[in-house]
CSV table of C-alpha atoms in Angstrom, one decimal:
chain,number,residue,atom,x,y,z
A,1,UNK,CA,-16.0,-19.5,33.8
A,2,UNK,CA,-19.5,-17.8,32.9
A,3,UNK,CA,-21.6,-16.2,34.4
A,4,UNK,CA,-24.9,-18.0,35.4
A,5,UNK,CA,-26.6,-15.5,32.9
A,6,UNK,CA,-24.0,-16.2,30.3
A,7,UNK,CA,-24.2,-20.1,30.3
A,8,UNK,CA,-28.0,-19.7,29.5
A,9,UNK,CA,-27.4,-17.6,26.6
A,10,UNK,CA,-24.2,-19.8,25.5
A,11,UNK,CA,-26.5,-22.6,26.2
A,12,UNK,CA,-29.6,-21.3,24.0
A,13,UNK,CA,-27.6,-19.9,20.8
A,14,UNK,CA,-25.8,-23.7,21.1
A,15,UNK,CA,-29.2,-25.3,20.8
A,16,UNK,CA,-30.3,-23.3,17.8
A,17,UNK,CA,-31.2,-25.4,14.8
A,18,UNK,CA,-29.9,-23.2,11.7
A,19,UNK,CA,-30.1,-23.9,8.0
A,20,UNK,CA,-29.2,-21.9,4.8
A,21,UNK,CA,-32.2,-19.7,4.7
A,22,UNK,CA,-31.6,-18.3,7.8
A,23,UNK,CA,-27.7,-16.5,6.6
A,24,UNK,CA,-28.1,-13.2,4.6
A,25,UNK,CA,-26.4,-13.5,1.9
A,26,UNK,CA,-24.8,-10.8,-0.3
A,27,UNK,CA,-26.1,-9.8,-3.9
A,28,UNK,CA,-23.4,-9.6,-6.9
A,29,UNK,CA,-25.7,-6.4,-7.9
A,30,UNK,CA,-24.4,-3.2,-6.8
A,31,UNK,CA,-26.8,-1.8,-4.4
A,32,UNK,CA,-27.4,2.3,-4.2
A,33,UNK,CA,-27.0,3.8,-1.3
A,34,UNK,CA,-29.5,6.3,-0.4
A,35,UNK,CA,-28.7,8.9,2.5
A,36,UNK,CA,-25.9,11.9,3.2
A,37,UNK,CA,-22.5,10.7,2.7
A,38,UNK,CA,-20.5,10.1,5.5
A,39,UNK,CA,-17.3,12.6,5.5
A,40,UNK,CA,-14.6,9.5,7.2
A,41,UNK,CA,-15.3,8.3,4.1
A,42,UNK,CA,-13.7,11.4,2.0
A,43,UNK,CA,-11.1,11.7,4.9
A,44,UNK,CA,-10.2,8.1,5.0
A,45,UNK,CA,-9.4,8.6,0.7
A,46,UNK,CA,-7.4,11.3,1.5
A,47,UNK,CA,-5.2,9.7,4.7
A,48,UNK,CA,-4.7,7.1,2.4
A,49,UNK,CA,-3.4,9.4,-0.1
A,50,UNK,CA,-0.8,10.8,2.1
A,51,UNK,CA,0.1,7.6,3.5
A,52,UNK,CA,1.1,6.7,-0.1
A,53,UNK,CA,2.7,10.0,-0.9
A,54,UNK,CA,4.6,9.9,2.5
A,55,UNK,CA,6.4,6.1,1.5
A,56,UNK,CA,7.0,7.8,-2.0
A,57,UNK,CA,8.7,10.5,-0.6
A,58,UNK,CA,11.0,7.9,1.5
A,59,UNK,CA,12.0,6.1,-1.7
A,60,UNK,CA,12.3,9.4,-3.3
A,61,UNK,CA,14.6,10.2,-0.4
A,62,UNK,CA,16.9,6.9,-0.7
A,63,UNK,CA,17.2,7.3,-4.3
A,64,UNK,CA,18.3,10.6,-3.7
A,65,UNK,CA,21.0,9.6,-1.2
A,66,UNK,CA,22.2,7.3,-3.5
A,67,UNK,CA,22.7,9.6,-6.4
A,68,UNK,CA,24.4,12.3,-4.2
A,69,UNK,CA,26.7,9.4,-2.8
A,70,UNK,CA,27.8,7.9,-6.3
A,71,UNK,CA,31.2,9.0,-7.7
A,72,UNK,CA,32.9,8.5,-10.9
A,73,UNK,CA,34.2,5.6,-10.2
A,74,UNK,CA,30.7,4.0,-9.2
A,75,UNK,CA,28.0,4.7,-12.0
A,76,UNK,CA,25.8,2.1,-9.7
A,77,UNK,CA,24.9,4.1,-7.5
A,78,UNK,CA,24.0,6.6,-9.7
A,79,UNK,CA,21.6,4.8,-11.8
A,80,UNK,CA,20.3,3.0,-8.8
A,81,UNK,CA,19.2,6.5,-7.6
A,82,UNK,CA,18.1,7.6,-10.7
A,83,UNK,CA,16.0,4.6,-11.1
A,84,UNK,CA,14.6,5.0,-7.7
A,85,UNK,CA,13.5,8.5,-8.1
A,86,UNK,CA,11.8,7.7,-11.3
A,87,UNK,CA,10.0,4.7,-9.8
A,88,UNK,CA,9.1,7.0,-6.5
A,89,UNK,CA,7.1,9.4,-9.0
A,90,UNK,CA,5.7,6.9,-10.7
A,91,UNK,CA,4.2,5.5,-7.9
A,92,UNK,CA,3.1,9.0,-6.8
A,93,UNK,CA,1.5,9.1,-9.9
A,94,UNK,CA,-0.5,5.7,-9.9
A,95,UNK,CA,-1.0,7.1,-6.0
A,96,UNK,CA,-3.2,10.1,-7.4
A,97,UNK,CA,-4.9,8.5,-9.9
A,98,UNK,CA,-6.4,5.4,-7.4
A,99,UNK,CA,-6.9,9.1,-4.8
A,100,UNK,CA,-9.4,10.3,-8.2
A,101,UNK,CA,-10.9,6.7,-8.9
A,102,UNK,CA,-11.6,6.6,-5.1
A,103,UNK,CA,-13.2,10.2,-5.0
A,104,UNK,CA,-15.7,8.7,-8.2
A,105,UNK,CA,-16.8,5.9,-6.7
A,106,UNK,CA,-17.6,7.7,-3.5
A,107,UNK,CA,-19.3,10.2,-5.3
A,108,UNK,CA,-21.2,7.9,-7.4
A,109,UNK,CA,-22.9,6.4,-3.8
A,110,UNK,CA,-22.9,3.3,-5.4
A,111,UNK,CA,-22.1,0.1,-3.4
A,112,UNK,CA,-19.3,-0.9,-5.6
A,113,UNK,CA,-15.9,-2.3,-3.9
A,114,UNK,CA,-13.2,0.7,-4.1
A,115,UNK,CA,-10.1,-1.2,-2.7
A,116,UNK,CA,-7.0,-1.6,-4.7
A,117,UNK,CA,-5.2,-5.0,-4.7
A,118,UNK,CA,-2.3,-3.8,-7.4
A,119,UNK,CA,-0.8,-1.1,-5.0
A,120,UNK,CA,0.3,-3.0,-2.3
A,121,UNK,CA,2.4,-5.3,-4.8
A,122,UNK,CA,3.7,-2.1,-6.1
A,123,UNK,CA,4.8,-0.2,-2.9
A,124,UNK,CA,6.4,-3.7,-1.9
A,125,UNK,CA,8.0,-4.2,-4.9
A,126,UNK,CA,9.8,-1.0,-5.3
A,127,UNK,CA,11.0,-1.2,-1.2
A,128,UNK,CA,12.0,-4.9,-2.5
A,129,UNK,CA,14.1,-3.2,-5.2
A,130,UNK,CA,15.4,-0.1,-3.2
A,131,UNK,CA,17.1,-2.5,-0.8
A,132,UNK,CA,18.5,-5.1,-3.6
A,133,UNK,CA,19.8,-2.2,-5.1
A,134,UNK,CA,21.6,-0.4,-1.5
A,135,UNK,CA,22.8,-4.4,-1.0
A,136,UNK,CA,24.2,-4.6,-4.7
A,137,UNK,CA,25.9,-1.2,-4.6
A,138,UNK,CA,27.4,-1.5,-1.2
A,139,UNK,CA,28.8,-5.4,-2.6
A,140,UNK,CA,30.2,-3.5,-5.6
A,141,UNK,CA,31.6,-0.9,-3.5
A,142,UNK,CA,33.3,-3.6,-1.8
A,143,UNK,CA,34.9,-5.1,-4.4
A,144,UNK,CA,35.6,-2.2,-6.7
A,145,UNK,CA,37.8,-0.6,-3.5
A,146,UNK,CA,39.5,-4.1,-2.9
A,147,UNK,CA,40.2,-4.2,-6.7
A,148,UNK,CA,41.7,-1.0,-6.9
A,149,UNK,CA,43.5,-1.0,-3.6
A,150,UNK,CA,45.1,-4.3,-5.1
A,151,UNK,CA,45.7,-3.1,-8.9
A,152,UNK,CA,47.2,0.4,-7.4
């Protein structure tokens, strides 16, 4: 229930008549901005950055793992930890650069979207692929060990 002051104001902004006019609308013109930058805006770029660098490392760390756990009688593993590595400083890579394309558009104090709808997909996909390639190994480990344990 509302409050006697609270159904009056629900009961005015019900009874307002709107039409288009009255909605601001956004321009598709960048707009400049004119004042000090805001330093959240420098510090949120960089927590960003090391929020990226800190899931590369992860991958980094699992690829890793998996090339000190491969033998001679598994290659998988190796390559899956080889490939994982590479992919972890590749996306450490595209990390920094969106970290310096960031910096610029801050910098340039022009109202310009600096959000990045790529890296997501990327971060997921490489997680996607870290753990198709654990499950594949560990399925190959499987059956290479029942193989042998049947052959020998």
């Amino acid at each position: 229930r509302l409050a006697p002051s609270h159904r009056l104001l629900a009961a005015n902004f019900c009874s307002l008549k709107l039409g288009p006019s009255d909605f601001i609308t956004m321009s598709a013109e960048p707009f400049i901005i004119s004042g000090p930058l805001e330093p959240k805006l420098y510090f949120a770029n960089e927590r960003t950055l090391l929020h990226w660098l800190h899931t590369c490392l992860t991958l980094a760390s699992i690829g890793m793992v998996l090339t000190s756990a491969s033998t001679s009688t598994s290659p998988v593993m190796l390559i899956a930890g080889i490939a994982l590595s590479i992919v972890s400083v590749g996306l450490m890579w595209y990390a920094y650069r969106i970290f310096l394309w960031r910096m610029e558009k801050i910098g340039s104090r022009a109202g310009e979207r600096a959000d990045d709808p790529l890296g997501p997909l990327l971060i997921s996909g490489a997680l996607v692929a870290a753990l198709v390639a654990t499950g594949v190994v560990t399925i190959m480990q499987i059956q290479w060990s029942t193989f042998f344990s049947k052959t020998f």
